[in-house]
Coordinates of N, CA and C in Angstrom, one line a residue:
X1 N 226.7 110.7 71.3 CA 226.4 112.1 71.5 C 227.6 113.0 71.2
X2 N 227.1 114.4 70.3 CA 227.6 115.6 70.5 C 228.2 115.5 71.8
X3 N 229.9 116.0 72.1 CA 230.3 116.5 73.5 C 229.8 117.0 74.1
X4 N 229.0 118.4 73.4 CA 228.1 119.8 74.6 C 226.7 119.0 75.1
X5 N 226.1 117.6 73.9 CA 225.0 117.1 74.7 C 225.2 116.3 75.8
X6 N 226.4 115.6 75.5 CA 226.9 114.5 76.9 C 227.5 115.2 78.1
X7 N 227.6 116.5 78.2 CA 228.1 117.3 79.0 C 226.9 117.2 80.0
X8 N 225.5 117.1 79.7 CA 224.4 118.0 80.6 C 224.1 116.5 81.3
X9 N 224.3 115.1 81.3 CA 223.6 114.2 82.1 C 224.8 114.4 83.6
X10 N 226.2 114.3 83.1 CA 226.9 114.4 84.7 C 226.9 114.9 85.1
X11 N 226.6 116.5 84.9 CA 225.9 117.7 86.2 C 225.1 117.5 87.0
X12 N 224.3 116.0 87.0 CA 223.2 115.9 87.9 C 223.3 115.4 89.1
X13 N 225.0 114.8 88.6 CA 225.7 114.1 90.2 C 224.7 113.1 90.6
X14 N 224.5 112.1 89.4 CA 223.8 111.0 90.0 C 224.3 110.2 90.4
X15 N 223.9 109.1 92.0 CA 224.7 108.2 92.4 C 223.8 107.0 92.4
X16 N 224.2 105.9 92.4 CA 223.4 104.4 93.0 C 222.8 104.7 94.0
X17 N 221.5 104.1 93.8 CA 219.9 104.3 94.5 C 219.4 105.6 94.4
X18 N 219.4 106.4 93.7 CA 218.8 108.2 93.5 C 217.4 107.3 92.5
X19 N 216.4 108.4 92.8 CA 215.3 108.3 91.5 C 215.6 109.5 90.9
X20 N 215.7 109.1 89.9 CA 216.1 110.1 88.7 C 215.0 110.1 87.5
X21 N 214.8 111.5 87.5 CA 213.4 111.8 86.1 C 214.3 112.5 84.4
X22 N 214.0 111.8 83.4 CA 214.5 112.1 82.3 C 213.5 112.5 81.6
X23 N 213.0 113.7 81.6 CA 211.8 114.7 81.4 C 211.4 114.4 79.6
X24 N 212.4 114.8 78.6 CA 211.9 115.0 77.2 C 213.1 113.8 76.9
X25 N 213.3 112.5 77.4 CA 214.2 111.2 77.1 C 214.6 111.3 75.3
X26 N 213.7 111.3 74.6 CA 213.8 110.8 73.5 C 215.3 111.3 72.7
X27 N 216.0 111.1 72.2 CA 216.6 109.4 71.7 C 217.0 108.3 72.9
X28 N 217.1 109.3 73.8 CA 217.8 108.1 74.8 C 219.2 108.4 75.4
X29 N 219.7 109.2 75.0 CA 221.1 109.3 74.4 C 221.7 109.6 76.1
X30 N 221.1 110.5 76.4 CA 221.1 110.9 78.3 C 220.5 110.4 79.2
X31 N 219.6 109.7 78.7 CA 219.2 108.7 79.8 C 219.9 107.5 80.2
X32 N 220.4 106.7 79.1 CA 221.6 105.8 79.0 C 222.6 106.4 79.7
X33 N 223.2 107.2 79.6 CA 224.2 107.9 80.6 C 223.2 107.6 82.3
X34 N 222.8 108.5 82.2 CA 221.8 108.6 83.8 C 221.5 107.1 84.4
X35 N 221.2 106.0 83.0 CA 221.3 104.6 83.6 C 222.6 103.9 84.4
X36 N 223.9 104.4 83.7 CA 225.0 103.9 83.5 C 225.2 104.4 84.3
X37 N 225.2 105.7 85.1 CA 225.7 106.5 86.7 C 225.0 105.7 87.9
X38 N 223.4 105.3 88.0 CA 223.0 104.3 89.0 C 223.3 103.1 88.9
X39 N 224.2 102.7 88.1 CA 224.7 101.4 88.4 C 223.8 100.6 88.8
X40 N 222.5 100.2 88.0 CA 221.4 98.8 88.3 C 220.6 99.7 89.9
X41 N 221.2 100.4 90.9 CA 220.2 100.6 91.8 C 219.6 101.7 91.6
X42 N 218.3 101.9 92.3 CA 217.4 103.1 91.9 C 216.6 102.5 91.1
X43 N 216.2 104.5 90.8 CA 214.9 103.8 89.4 C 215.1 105.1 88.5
X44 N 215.1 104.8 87.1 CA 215.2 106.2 86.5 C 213.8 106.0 85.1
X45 N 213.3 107.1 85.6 CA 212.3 107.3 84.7 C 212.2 107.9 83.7
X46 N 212.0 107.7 82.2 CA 212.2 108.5 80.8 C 211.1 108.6 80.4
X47 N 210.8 109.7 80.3 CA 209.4 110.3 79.3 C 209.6 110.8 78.2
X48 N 208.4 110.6 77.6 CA 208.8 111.0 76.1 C 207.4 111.2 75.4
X49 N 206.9 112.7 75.1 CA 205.7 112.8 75.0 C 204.9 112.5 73.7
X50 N 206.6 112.4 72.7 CA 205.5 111.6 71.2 C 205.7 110.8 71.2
X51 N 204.8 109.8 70.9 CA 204.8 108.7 70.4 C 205.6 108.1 70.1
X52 N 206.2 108.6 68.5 CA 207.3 107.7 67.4 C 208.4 108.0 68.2
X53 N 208.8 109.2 69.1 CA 210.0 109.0 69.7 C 210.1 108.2 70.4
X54 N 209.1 108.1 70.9 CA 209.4 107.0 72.2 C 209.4 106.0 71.9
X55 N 209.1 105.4 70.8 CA 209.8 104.2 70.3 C 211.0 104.1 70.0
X56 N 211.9 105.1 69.2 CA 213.4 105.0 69.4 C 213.9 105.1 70.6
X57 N 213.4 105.9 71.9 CA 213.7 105.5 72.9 C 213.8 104.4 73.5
X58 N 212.8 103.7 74.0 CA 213.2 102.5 73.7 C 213.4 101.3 73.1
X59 N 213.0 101.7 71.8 CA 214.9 100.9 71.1 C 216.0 100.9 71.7
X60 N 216.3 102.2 72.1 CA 217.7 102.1 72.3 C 217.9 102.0 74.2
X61 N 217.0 101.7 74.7 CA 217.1 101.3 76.2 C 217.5 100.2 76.1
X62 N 216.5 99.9 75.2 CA 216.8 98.2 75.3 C 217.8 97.9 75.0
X63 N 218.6 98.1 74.0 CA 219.5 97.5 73.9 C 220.8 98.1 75.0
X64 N 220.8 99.1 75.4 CA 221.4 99.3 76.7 C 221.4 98.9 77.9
X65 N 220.4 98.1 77.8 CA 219.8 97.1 78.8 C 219.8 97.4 80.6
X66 N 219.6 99.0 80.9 CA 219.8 98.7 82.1 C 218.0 98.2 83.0
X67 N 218.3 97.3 84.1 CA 217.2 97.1 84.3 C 216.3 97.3 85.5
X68 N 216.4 99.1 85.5 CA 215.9 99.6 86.9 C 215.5 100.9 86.1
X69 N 214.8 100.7 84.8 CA 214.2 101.8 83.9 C 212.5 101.4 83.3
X70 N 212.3 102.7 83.4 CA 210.7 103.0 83.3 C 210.5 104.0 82.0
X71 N 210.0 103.3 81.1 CA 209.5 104.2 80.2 C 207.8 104.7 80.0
X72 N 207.8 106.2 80.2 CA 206.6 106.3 80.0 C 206.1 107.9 79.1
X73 N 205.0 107.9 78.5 CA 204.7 109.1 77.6 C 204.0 109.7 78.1
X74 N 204.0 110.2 79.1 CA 202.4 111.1 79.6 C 203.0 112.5 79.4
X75 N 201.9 113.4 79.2 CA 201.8 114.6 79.4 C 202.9 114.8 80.8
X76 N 203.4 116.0 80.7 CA 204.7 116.5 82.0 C 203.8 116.7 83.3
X77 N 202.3 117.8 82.9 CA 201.7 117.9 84.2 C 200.9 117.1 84.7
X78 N 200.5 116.1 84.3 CA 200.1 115.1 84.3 C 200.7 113.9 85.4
X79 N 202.2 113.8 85.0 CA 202.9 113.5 85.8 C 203.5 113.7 86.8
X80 N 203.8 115.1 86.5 CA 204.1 115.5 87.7 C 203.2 115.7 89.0
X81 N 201.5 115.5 88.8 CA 200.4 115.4 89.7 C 200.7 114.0 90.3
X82 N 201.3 113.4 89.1 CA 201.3 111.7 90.3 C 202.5 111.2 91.0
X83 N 203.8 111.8 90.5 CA 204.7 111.8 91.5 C 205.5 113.0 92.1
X84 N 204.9 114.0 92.7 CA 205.0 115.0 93.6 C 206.6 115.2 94.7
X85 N 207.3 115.8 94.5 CA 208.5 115.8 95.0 C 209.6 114.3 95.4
X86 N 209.2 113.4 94.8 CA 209.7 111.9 94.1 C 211.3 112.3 94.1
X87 N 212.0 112.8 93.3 CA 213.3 112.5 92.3 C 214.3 113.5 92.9
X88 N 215.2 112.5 93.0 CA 216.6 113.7 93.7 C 217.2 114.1 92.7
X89 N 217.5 113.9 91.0 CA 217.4 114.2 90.4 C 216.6 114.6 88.9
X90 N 216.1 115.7 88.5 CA 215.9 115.6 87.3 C 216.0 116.4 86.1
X91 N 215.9 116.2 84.8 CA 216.9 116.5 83.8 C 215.7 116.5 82.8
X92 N 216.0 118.2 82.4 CA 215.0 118.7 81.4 C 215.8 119.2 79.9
X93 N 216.0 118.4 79.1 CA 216.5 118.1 77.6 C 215.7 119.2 76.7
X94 N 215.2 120.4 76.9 CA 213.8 120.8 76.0 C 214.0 120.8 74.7
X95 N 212.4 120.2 74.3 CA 212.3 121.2 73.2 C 213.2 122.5 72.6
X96 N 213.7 122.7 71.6 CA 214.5 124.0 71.2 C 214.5 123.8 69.8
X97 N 215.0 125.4 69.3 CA 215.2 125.6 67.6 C 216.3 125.1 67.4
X98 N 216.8 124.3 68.1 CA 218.3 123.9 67.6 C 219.6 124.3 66.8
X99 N 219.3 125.9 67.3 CA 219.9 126.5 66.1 C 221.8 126.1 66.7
X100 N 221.8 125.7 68.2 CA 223.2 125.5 67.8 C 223.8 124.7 67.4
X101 N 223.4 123.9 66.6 CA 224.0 123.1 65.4 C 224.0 123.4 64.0
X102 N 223.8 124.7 63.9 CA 223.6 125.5 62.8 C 225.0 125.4 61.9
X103 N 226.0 125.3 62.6 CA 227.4 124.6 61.6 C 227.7 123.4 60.8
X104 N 226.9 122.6 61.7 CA 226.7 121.0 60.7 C 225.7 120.7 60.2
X105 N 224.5 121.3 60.6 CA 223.5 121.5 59.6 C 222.6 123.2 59.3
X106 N 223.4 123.8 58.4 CA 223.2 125.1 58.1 C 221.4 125.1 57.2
X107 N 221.1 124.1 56.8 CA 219.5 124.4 56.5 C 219.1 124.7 57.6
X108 N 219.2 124.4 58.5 CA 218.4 124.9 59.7 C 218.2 126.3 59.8
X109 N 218.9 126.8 59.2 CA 218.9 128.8 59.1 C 217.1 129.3 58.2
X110 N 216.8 128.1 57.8 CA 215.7 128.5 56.8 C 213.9 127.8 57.4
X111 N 214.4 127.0 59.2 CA 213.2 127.0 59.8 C 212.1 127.9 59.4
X112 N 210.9 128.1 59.4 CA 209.6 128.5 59.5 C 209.9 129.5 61.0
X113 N 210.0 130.3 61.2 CA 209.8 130.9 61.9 C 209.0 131.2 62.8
X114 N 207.9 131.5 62.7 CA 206.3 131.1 63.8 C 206.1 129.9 64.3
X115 N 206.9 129.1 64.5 CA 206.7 128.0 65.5 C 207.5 127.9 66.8
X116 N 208.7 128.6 66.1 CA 209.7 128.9 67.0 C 209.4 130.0 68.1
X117 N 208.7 131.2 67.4 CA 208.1 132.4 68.9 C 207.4 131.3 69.6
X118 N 206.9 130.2 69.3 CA 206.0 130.0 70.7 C 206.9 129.0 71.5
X119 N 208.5 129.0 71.3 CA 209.3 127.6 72.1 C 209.2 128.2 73.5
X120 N 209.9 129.4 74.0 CA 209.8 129.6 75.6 C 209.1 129.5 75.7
X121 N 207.6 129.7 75.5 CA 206.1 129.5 76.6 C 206.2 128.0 76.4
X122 N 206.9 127.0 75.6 CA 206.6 125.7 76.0 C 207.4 125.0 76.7
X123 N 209.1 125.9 76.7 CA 209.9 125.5 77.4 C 209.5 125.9 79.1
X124 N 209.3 126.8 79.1 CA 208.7 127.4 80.5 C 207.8 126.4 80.9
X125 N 206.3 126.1 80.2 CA 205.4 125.4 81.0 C 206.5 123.5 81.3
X126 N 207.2 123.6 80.5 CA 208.0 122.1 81.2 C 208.6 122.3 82.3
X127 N 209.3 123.5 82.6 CA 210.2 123.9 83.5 C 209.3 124.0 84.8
X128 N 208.5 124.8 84.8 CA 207.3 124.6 85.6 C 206.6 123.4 85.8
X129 N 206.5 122.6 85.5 CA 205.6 120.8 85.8 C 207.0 120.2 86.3
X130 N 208.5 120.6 85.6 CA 209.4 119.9 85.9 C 210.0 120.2 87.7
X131 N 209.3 120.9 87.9 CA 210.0 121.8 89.2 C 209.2 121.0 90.7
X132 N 207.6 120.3 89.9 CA 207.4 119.7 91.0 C 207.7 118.3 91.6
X133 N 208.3 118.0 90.7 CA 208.8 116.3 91.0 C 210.1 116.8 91.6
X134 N 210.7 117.2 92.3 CA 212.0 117.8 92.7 C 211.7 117.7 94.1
X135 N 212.1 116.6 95.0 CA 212.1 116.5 96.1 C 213.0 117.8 96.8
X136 N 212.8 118.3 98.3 CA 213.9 119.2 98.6 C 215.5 118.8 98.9
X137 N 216.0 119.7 98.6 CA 217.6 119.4 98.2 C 217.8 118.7 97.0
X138 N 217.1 118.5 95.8 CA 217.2 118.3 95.0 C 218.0 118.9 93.9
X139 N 218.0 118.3 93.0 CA 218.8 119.4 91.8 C 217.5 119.1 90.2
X140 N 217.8 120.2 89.4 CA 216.9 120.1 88.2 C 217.9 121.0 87.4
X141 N 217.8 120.0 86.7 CA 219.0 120.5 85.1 C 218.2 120.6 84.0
X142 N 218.5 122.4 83.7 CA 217.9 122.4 82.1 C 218.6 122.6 81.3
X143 N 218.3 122.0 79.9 CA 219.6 122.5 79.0 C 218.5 122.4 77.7
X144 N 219.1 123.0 76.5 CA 218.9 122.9 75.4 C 220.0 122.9 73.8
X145 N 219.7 122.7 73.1 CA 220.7 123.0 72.1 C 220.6 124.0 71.0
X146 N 220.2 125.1 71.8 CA 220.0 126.5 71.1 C 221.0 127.2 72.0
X147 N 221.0 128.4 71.1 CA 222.2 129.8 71.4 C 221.5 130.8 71.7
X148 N 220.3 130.8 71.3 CA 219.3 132.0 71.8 C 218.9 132.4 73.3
X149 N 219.2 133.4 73.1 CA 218.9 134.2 74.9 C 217.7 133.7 75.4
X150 N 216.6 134.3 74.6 CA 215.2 133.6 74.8 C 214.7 132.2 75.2
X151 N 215.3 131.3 74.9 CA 215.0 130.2 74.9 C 215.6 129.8 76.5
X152 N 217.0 130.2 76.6 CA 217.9 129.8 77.6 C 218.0 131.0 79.0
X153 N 218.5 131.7 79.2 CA 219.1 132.8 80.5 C 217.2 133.2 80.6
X154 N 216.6 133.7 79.5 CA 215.4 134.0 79.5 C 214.4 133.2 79.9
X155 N 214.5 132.4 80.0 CA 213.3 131.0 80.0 C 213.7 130.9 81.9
X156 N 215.2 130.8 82.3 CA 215.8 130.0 83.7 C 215.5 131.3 84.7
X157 N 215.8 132.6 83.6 CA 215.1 133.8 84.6 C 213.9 133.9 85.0
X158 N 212.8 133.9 84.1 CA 211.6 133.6 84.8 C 211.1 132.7 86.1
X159 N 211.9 131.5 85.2 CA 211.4 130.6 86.0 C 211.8 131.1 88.3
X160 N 213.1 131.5 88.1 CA 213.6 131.6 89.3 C 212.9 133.0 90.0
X161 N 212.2 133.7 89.1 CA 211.3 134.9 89.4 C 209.9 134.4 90.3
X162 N 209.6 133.5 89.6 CA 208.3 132.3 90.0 C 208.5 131.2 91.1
X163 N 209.9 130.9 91.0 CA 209.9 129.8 92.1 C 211.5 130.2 92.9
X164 N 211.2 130.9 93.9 CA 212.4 131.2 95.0 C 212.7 130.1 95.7
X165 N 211.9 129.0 95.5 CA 212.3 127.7 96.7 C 214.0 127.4 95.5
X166 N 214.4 127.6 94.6 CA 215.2 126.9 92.9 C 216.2 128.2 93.3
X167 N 217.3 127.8 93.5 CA 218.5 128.6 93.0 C 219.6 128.1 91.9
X168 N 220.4 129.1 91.5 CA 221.3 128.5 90.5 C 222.6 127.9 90.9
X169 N 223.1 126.9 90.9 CA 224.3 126.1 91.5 C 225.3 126.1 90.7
X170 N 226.4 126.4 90.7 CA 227.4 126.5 90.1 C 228.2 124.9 90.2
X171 N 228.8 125.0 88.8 CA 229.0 123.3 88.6 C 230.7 123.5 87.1
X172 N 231.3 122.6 87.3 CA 232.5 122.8 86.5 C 232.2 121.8 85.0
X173 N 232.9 122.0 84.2 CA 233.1 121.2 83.1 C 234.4 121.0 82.4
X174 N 234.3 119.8 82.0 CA 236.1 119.5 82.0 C 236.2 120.6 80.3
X175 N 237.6 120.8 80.2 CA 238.0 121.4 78.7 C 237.9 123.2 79.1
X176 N 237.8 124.1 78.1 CA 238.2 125.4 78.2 C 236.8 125.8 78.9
X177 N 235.9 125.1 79.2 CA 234.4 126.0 80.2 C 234.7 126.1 81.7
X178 N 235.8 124.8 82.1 CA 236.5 125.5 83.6 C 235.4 125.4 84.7
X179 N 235.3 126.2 85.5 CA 234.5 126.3 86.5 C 233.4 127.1 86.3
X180 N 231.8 127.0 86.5 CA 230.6 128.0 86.0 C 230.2 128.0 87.3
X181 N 231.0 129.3 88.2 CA 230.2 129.4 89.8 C 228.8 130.2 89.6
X182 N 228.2 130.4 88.2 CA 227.4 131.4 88.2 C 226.2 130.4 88.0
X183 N 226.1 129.0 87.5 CA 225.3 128.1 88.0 C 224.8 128.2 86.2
X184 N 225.3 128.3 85.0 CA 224.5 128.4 83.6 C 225.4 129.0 82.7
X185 N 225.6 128.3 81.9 CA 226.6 128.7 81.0 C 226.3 128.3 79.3
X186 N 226.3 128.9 78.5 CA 226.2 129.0 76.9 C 227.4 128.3 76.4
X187 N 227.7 127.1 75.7 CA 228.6 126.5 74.9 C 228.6 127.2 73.8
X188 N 229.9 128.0 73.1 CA 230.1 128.7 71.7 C 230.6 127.4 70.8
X189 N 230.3 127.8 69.7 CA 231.6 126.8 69.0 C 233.1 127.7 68.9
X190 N 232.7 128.5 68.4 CA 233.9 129.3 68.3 C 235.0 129.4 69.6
X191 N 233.9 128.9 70.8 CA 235.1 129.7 72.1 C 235.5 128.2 72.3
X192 N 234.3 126.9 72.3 CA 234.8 125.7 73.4 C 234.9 124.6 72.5
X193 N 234.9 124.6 70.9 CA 235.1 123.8 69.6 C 233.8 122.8 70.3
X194 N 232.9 123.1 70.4 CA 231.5 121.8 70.5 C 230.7 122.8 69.8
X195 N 229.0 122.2 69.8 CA 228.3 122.7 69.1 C 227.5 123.7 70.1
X196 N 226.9 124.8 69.8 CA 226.1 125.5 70.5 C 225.6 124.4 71.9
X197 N 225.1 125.2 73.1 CA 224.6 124.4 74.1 C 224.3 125.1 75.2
X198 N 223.4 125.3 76.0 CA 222.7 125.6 77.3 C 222.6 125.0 78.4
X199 N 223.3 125.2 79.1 CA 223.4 124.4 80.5 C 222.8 125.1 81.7
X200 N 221.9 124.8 83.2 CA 221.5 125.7 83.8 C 221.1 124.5 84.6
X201 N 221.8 124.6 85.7 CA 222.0 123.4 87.2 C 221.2 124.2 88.1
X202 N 220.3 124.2 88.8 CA 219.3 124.8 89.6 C 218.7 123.4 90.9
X203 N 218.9 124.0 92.1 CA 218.7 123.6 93.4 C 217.4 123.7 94.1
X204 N 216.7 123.0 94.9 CA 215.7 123.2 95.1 C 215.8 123.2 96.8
X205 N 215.8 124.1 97.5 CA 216.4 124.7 98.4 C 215.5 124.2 99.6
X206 N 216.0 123.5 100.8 CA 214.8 123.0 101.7 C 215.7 121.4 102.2

């Protein structure tokens, strides 16, 4: 992984024996991290709601082999109706226009545009299904790999409009990002040499 993507699994402060939820898993790339922080105890769960991904997902479990992992495709609200404040951690990867990797891959500037207006309403409805598997004193991490306001500060604002139980936790990152007591921070390339990135560590208060 990109540095700004491998940044978002250690904010979750996962330890041996936590259940931990890997919301949009697919490639794997953070879940494998999130495996490798429980050290064999616990149980961490990776979702992945298409199909073909979730076959490269696990591909690549497997061969990472840890063996206290659960792969499954369901729909978010779906699941979240069957495991109901379950996970001391969980980690929402969304959906995004990806535009901050717009420096290594500049076609991306020439997306279709109308599919992109509708990403917040789909990052929201995750953020929302993702909020109830969040046992109290929990933590739920969202991040994406866009630079857009809308997608990111816009999407974490609502959400905290909607659910007062969720505050924003302030969390550090090693290199020139330092300390983020404001609990959500935007990766530049220009300011922190990684690729665009959204980070947003939120608490579930109780």
């Amino acid at each position: 992984q990109e540095p700004s993507a491998s940044s978002a699994a250690p904010l979750l402060g996962v330890q041996p024996g936590m259940r931990v939820l890997d919301m949009c898993a697919a490639p794997g790339g953070k879940s494998s991290q999130l495996a490798a922080a429980l050290k064999g105890q616990g149980v961490l769960v990776s979702n992945e709601y298409e199909p073909a991904r979730a076959q490269a997902l696990m591909s690549n479990l497997e061969r990472m082999g840890p063996v206290n992992s659960v792969i499954t495709t369901g729909d978010t609200a779906r699941l979240a109706a069957a495991l109901p404040g379950w996970f001391d951690r969980v980690l929402v990867d969304a959906p995004c226009s990806g535009l901050g990797v717009i420096r290594k891959k500049p076609d991306i500037r020439y997306k279709d545009p109308e599919p992109l207006a509708s990403l917040p309403a789909v990052q929201s409805a995750i953020l929302d299904n993702a909020c109830a598997y969040v046992k109290p004193g929990g933590v739920l991490l969202y991040s994406t790999c866009t630079i857009l306001r809308r997608e990111n500060q816009a999407v974490t604002d609502r959400f905290l409009e909607e659910h007062p139980e969720f505050v924003r936790e302030g969390f550090s990152l090693p290199g020139p990002a330092g300390e983020v007591p404001e609990g959500q921070l935007t990766l530049w390339p220009q300011v922190h040499g990684t690729d665009g990135f959204y980070l947003c560590r939120l608490r579930k208060e109780g």
